[in-house]
Coordinates of C-alpha atoms in Angstrom, one line a residue:
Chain A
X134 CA -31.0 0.3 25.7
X135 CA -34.5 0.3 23.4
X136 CA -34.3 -3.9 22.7
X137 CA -37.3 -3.4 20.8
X138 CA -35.8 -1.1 18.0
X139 CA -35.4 -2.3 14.6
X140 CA -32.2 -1.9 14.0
X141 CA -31.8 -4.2 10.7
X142 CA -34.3 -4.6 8.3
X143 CA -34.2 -7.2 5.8
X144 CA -36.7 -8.5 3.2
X145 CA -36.1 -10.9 0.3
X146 CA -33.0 -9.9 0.0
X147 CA -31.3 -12.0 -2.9
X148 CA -28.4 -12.2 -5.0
X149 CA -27.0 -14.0 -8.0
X150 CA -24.2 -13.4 -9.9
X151 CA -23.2 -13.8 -13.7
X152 CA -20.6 -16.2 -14.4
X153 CA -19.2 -17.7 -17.6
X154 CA -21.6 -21.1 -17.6
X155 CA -24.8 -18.9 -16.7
X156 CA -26.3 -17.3 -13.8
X157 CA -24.9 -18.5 -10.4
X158 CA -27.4 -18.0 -7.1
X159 CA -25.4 -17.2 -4.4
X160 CA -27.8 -15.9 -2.0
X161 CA -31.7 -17.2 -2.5
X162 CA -34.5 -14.4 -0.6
X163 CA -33.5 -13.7 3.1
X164 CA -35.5 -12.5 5.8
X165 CA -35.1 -11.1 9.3
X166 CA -35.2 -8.3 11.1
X167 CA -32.7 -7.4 13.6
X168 CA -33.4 -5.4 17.1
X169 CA -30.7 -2.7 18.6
X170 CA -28.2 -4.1 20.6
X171 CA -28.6 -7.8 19.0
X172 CA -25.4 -9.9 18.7
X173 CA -26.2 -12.6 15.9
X174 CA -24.1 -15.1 14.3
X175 CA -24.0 -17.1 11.2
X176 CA -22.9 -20.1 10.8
X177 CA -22.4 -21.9 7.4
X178 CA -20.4 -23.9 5.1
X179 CA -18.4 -22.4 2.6
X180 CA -20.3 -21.1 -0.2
X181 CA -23.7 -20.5 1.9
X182 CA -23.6 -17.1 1.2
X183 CA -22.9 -15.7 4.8
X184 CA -20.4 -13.6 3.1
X185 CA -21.8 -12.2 0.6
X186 CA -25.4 -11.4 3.1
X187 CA -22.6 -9.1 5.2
X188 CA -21.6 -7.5 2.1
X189 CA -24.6 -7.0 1.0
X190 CA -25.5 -5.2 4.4
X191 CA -22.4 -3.0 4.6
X192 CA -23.1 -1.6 1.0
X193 CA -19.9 -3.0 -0.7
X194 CA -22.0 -5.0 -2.9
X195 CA -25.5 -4.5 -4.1
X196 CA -28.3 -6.9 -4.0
X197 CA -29.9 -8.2 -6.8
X198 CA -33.5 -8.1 -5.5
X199 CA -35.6 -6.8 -2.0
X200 CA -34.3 -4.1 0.6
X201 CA -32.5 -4.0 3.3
X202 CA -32.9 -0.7 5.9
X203 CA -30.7 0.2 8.3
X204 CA -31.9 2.3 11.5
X205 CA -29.1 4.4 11.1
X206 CA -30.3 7.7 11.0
X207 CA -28.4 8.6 7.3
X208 CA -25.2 8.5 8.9
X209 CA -22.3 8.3 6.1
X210 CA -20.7 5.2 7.8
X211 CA -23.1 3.1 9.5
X212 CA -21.4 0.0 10.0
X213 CA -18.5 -1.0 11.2
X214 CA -16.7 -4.1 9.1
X215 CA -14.0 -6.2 10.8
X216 CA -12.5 -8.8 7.4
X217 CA -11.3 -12.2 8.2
X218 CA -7.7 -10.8 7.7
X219 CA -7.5 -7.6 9.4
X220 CA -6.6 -5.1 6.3
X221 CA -4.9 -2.8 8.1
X222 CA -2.5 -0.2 6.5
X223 CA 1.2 -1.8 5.9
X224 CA 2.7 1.8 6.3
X225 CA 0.5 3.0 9.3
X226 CA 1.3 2.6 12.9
X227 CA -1.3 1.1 14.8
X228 CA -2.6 4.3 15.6
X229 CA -2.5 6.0 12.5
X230 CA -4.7 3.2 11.6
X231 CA -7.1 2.9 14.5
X232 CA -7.4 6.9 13.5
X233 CA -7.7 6.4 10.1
X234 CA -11.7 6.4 9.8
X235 CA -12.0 9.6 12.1
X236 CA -9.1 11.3 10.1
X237 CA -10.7 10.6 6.6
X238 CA -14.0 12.1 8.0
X239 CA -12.1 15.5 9.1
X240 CA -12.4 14.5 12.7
X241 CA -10.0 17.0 14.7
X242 CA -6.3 15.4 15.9
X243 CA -7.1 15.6 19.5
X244 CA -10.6 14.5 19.6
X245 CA -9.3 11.7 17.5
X246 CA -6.4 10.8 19.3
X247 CA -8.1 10.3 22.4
X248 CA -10.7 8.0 20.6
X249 CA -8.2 6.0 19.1
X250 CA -6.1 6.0 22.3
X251 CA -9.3 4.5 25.0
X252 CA -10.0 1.8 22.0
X253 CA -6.6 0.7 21.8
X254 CA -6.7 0.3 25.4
X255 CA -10.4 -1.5 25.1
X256 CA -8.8 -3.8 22.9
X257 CA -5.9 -4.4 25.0
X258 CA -2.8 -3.2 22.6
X259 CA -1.9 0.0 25.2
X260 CA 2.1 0.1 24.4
X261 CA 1.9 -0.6 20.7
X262 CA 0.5 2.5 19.4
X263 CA 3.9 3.3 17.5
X264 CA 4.2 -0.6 16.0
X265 CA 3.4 -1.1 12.7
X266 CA 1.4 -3.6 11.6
X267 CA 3.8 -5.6 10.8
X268 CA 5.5 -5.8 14.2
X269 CA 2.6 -7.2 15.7
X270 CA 1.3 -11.6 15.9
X271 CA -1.8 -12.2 13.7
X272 CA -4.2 -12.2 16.7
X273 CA -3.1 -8.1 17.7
X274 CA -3.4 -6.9 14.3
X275 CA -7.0 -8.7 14.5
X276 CA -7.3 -6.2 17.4
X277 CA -6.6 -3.3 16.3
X278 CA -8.6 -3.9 13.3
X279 CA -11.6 -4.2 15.6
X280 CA -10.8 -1.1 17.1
X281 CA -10.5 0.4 13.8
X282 CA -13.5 -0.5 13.1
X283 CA -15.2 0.9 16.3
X284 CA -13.6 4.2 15.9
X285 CA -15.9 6.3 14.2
X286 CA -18.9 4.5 16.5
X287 CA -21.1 3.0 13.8
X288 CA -24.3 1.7 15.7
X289 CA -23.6 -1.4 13.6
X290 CA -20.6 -4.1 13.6
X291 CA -20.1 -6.5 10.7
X292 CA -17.7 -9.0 11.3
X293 CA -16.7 -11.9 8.6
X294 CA -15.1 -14.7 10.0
X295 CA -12.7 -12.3 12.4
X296 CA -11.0 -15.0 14.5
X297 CA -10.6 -17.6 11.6
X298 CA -6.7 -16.7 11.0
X299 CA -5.9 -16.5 14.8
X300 CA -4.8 -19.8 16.8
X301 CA -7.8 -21.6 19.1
X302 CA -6.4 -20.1 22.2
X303 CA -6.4 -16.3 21.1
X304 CA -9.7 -17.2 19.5
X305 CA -11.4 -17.9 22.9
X306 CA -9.6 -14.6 24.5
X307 CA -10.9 -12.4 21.9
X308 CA -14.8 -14.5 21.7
X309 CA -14.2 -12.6 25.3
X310 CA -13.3 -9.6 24.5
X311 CA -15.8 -9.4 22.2
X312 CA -18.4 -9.9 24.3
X313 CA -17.0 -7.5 26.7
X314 CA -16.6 -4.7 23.8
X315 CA -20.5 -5.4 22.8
X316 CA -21.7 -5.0 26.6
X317 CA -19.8 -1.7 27.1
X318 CA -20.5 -0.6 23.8
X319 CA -24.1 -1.6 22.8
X320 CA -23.3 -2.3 18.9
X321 CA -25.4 -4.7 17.0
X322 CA -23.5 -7.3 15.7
X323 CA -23.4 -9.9 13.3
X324 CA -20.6 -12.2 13.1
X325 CA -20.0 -14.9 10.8
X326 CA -18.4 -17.9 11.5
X327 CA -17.6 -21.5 10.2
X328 CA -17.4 -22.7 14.5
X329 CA -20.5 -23.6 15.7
X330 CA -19.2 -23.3 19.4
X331 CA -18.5 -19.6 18.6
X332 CA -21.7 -18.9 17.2
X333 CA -23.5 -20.8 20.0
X334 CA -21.4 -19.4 22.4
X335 CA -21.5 -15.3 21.8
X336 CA -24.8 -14.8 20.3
X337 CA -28.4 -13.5 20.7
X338 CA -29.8 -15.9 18.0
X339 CA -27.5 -17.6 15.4
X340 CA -28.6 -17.7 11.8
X341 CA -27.8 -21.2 10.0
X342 CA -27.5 -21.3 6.2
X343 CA -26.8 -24.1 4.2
X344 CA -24.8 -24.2 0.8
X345 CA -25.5 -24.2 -2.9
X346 CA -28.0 -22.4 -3.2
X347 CA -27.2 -20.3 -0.2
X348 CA -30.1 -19.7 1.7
X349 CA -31.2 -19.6 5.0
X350 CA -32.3 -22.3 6.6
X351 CA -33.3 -21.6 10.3
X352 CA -32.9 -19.5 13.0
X353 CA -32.4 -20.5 16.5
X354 CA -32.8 -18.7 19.9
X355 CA -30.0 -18.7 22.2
X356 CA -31.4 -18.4 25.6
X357 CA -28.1 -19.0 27.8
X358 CA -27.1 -16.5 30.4
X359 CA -25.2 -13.2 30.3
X360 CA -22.5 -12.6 30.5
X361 CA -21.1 -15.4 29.8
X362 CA -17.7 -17.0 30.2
X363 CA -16.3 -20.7 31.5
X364 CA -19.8 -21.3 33.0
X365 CA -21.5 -21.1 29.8
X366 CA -18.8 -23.8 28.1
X367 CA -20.1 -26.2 30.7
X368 CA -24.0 -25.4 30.6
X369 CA -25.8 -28.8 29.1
X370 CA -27.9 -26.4 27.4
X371 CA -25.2 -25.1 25.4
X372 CA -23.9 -28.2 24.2
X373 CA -27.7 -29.2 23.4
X374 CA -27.7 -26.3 21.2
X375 CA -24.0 -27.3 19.5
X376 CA -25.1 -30.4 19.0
X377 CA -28.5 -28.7 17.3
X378 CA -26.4 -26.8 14.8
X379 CA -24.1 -29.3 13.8
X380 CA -26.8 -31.4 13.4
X381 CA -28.7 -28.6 11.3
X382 CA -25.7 -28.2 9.1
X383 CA -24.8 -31.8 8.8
X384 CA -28.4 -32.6 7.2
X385 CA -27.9 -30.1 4.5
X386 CA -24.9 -31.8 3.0
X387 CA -22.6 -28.9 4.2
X388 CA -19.0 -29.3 5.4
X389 CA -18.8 -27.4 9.0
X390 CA -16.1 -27.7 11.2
Chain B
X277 CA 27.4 -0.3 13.7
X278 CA 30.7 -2.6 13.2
X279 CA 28.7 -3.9 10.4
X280 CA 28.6 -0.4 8.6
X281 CA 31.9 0.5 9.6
X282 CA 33.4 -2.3 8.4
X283 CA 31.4 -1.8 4.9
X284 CA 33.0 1.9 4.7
X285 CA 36.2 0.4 5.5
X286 CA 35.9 -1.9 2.2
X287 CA 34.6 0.8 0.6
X288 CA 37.2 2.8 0.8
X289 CA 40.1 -0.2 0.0
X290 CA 38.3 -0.9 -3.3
X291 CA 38.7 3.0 -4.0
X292 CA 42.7 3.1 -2.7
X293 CA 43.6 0.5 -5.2
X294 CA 41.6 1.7 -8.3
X295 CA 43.6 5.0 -7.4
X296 CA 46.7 3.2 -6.5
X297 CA 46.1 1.2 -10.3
X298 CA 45.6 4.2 -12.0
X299 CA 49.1 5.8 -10.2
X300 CA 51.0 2.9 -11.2
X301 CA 49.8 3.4 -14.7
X302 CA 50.4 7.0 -15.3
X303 CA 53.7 6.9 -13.1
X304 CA 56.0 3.5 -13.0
X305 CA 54.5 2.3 -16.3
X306 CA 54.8 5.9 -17.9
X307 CA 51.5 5.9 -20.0
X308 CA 51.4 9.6 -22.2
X309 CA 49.6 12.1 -20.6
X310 CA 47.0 12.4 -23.6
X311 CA 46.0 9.0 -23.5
X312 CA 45.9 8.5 -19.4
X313 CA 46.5 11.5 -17.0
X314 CA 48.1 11.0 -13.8
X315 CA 45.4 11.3 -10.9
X316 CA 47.1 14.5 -9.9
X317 CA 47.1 15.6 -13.5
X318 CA 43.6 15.5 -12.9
X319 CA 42.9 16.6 -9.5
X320 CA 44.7 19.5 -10.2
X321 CA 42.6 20.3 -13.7
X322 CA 39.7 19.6 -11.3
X323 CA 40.5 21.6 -8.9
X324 CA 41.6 24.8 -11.8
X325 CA 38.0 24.9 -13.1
X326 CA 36.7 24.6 -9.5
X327 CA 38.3 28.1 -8.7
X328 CA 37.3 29.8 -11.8
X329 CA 33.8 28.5 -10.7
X330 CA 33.3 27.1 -14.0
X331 CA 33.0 23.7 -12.4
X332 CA 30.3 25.3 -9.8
X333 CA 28.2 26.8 -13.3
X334 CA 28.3 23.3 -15.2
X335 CA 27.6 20.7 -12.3
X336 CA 24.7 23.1 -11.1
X337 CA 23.6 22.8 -14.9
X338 CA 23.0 19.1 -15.2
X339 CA 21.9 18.7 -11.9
X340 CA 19.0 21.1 -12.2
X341 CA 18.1 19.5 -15.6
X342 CA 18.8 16.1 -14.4
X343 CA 16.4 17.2 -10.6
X344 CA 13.7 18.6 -13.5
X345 CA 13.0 15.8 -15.3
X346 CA 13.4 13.4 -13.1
X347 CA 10.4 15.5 -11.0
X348 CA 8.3 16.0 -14.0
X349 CA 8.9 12.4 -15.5
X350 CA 7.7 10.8 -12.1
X351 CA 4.9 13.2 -12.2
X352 CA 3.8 12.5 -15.0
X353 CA 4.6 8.9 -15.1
X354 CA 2.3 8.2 -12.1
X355 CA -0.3 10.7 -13.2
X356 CA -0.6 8.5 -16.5
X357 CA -0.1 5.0 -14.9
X358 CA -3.0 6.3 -12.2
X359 CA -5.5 7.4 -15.1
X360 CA -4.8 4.7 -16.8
X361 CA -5.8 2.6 -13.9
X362 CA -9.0 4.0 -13.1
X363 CA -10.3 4.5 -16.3
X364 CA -9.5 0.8 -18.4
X365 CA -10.7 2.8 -21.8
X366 CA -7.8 5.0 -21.9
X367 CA -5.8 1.7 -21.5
X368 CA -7.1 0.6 -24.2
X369 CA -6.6 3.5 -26.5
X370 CA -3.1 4.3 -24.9
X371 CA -1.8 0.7 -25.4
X372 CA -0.5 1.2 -28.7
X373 CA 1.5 4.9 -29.0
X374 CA 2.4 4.2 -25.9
X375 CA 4.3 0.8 -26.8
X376 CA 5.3 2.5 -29.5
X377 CA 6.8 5.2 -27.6
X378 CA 8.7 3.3 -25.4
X379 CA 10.5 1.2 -27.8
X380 CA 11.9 4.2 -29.9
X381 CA 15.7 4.4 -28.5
X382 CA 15.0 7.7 -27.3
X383 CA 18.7 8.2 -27.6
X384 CA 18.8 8.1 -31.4
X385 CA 15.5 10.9 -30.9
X386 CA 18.1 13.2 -29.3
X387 CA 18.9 15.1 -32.6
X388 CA 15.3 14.9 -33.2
X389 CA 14.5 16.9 -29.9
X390 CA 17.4 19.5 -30.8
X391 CA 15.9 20.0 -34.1
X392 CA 12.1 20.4 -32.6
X393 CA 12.7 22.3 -29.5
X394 CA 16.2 24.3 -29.9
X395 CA 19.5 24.2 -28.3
X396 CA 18.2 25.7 -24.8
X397 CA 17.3 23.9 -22.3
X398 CA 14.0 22.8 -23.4
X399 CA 15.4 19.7 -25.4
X400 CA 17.6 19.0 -22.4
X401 CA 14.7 18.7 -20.5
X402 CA 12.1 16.6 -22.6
X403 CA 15.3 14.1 -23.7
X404 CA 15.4 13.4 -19.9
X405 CA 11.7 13.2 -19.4
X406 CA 11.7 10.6 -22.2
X407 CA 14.0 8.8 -20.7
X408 CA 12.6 9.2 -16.9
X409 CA 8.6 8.9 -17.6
X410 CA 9.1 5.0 -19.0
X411 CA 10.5 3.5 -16.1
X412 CA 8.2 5.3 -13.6
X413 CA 5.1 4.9 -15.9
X414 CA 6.2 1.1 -16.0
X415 CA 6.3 0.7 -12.3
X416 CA 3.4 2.8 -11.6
X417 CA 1.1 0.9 -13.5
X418 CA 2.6 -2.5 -11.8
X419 CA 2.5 -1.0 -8.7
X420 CA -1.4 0.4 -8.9
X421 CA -2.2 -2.6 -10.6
X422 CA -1.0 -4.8 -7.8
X423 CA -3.1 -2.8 -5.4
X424 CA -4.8 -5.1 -2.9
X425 CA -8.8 -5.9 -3.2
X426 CA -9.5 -6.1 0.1
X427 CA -8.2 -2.3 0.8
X428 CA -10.2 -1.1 -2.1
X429 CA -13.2 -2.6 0.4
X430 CA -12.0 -0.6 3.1
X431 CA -12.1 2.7 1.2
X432 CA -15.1 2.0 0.0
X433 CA -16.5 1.0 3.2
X434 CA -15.2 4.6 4.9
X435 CA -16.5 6.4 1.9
X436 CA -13.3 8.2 1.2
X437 CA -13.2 10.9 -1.6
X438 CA -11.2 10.0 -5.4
X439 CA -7.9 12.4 -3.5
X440 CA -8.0 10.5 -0.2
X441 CA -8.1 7.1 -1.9
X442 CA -5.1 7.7 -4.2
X443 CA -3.2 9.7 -0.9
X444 CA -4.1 7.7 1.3
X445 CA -4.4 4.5 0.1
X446 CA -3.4 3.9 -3.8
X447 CA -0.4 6.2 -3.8
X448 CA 1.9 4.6 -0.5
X449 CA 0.3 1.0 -1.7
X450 CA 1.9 1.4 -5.2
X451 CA 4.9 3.3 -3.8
X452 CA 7.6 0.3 -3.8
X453 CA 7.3 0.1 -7.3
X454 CA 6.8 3.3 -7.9
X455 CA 10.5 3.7 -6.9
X456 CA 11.8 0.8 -8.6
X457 CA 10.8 3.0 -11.6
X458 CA 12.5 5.9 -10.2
X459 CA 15.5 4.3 -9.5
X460 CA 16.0 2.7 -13.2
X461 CA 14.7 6.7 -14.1
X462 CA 17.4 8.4 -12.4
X463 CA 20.4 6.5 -14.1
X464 CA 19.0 7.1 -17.7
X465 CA 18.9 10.9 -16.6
X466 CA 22.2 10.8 -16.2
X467 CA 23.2 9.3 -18.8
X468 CA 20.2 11.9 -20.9
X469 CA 21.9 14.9 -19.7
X470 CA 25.1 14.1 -20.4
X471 CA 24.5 13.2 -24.0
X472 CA 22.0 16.4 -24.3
X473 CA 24.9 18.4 -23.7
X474 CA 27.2 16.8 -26.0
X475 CA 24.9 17.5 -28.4
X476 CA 24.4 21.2 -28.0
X477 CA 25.2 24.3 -25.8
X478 CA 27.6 25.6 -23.8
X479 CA 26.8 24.3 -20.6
X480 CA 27.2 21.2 -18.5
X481 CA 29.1 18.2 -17.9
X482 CA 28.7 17.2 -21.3
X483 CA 29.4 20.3 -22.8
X484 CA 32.7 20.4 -20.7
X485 CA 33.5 16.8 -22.2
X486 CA 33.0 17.6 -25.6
X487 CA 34.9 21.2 -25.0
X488 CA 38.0 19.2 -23.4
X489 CA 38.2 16.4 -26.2
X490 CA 38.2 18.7 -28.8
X491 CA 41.0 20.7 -27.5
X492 CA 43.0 17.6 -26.2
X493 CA 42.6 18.7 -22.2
X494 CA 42.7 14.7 -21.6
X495 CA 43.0 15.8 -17.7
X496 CA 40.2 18.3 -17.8
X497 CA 38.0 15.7 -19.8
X498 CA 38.9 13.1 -17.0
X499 CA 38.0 15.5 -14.3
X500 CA 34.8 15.9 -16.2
X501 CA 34.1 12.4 -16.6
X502 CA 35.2 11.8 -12.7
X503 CA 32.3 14.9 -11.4
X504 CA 29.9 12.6 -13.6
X505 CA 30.4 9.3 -11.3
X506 CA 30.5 11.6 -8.4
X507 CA 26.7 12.9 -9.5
X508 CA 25.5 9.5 -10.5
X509 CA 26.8 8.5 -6.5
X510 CA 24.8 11.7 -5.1
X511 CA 21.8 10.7 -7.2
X512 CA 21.5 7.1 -5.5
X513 CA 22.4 8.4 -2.5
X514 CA 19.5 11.2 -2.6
X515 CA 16.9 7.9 -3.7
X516 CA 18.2 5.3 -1.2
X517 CA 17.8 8.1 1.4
X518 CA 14.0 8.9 -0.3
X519 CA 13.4 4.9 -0.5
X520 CA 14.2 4.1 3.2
X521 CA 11.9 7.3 4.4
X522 CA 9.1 6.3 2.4
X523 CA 9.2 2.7 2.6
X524 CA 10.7 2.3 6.2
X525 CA 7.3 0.4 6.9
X526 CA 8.8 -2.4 4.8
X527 CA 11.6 -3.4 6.7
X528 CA 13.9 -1.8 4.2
X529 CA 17.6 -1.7 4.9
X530 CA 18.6 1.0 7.1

């Protein structure tokens, strides 16, 4: 894999909104650019604009100043976005919905279906392809949302706070599975998170951005080992750089977990 | 299983002692034929027009009227409700007539339809739509309204085209109420195409109500009034059977 491609390009990227009392910053200029094949986190307090940076990269809202270039060749969908509740469709099996980007796109049944069958597998939900959404515990829905997501293969993977409705043990197995779905696949990812041992933990670099005004505030190199698992949780050099970012986001006044 | 059976079973008691009340009635306590015919007085009337297959010609005749605009009030109802959603000016404009509309006891606008669009089946018709395209247009609205934020994201995050949004995604999200409105719909129908045949023609249940009261046929008018319960219990039955295939995903009742 090409590290050195730009996959992400951002420049003073900003955004404010117009509210009632006046005009309301909720993202001052941001700058970085992303290689191929990076997995970046952000970590933040509420209101620090990680949100609304991932929103602003998928296209679902636009900025209000600079310019952000995606790598992606003009494809139609070029990222993949994974919510912090997992949106699937009620009346959908799990299938149907795991399909559901390749079958909008005119993608044929069989080609599809074999897609949609290997990710469901990927993500571990083999058997459940005729549940409904319904049927299945917060943490599978989760899953089959991120396979949803990787179904039409967008070179790109957005992810806002995907774990933060699941329990702390399902959180670690899919921070796992994650990683394992980012090796095999070689997406670029960005993942926002309120943990600080989840960014630490799965990312390249982790982006740290502090609250009203959101902005961001530093960047930080994770140099620990791939891949990494139960090894990693004990490395003094992760918890040095744990203790970094809650320190980071402690001096801004924010309100991390 | 034991659970449905047992329902049938209670089902059918509560319908063995209205008939057995109704026996008791005509027979032991001797009540005149013109005012309350016996229920074989009835069955038999019932079953004299159902040779002739005069019965066959006027329940097929409110049924397809009552089937028409009940598919052309949802239709149209959802249509509106749908426009109205995506474009918030027509809202605006429509807000008015529209409340206006829907207050006006369509029921007392029967004569008014006869006079406007003849004694054929035309009046029939838009009396039912009237009645029908309310209710639906009512829940539609609630029901697009109600859609959820986050799945307008995901559509527009896939891109999908106006048709697959509203087929794929509006449409089956606003569905629930949708048939709320349909439901409430299909009763006025009834009760539309009844009373648009009282009013005119020479076809249909109502017609044969109207025919049998005026000649003092108290059993035929009782058979008549007896097919129109039976229709109203085919009609729910057709719409619980539509309501658990469309909204299975809900965990409806089986």
């Amino acid at each position: 894999m090409a590290q050195s491609e730009r996959m992400i390009d951002i420049a003073g990227v900003h955004k404010t909104f117009v509210a009632d009392h006046g005009t309301v910053t909720a993202l001052e200029p941001v700058s970085i650019t992303i290689k191929a094949g990076e997995f970046i986190s952000i970590v933040g307090p509420s209101g620090c604009g990680k949100s609304t940076l991932l929103r602003l990269i998928s296209g679902l809202d636009q900025a209000s100043g600079g310019t952000i270039a995606l790598d992606t060749a003009g494809r139609k969908r070029p990222v993949g976005f994974v919510f912090q509740e997992p949106v699937l469709l009620p009346w959908k099996t799990i299938i149907e919905n795991v399909r559901f980007p390749l079958d909008t796109a005119g993608v044929s049944r069989a080609q599809s279906d074999k897609i949609a069958l290997d990710l469901i597998k990927m993500v571990g939900l083999a058997g459940f392809e005729k549940a409904l959404p319904r049927q299945l515990s917060g943490g599978m829905r989760q899953r089959a949302a991120i396979a949803r997501s990787l179904s039409d293969d967008p070179p790109i993977l957005l992810m806002d706070e995907p774990f933060s409705a699941v329990d702390l043990m399902t959180r670690d197995t899919l921070n796992d599975e994650l990683l394992r779905i980012w090796l095999s696949t070689g997406k670029t990812i960005l993942l926002v998170t309120h943990s600080v041992d989840e960014a630490a933990y799965l990312a390249d670099r982790v982006m740290v951005m502090t609250a009203r005004p959101g902005k961001l505030k530093c960047i930080h190199n994770v140099d620990l080992a791939r891949p990494r698992g139960d090894e990693t949780k004990l490395d003094p050099a992760y918890h040095a750089l744990v203790a970094q970012l809650r320190r980071d986001l402690r001096t801004s006044g924010g309100e991390a977990h | 299983m034991a659970k449905r059976l047992a329902a049938w079973v209670d089902y059918a008691l509560a319908l063995i002692l209205l008939l057995a009340a109704w026996w008791f009635a005509t027979g032991p306590m001797e009540m005149p034929t013109y005012l309350l015919p016996s229920p074989l007085r009835t069955w038999n009337a019932l079953v004299g027009i159902a040779v002739t297959g005069e019965l066959c010609v006027h329940l097929g005749f409110t049924l397809q009227n009552i089937v028409l605009g009940l598919v052309l009030g949802c239709v149209a109802g959802v249509a509106l409700a749908y426009l109205m959603t995506r474009f918030p000016k027509l809202a605006v404009w429509l807000d008015g007539p529209l409340v206006i509309l829907q207050t006006a006891p369509k029921i007392a606008l029967a004569p008014l339809f006869v006079v406007w669009f003849g004694f054929g089946i035309l009046s029939k018709i838009i009396l039912i739509f009237s009645l029908v395209f309310f209710p639906v247009f009512i829940g539609s609205v609630a029901g697009f309204r109600s859609l959820d934020p986050k799945l307008k994201d995901l559509a527009k995050l896939l891109g999908l085209s106006t048709f697959q949004r509203f087929r794929q995604i509006e449409l089956p999200s606003a569905m629930p109420e949708v048939l709320v409105g349909l439901k409430i719909g299909a009763v006025q129908a009834l009760v539309g195409a009844v009373l648009a045949e009282w009013m005119s023609g020479k076809f249909g249940l109502g017609y044969l109500m109207t025919f049998a009261s005026a000649t003092y046929k108290t059993p035929l008018l009782f058979a008549a009034v007896l097919m129109t319960v039976v229709l109203g219990l085919l009609l729910h039955v057709m719409l619980t059977m539509l309501e658990n295939r469309l909204l299975s995903w809900k965990g409806a009742k089986k």
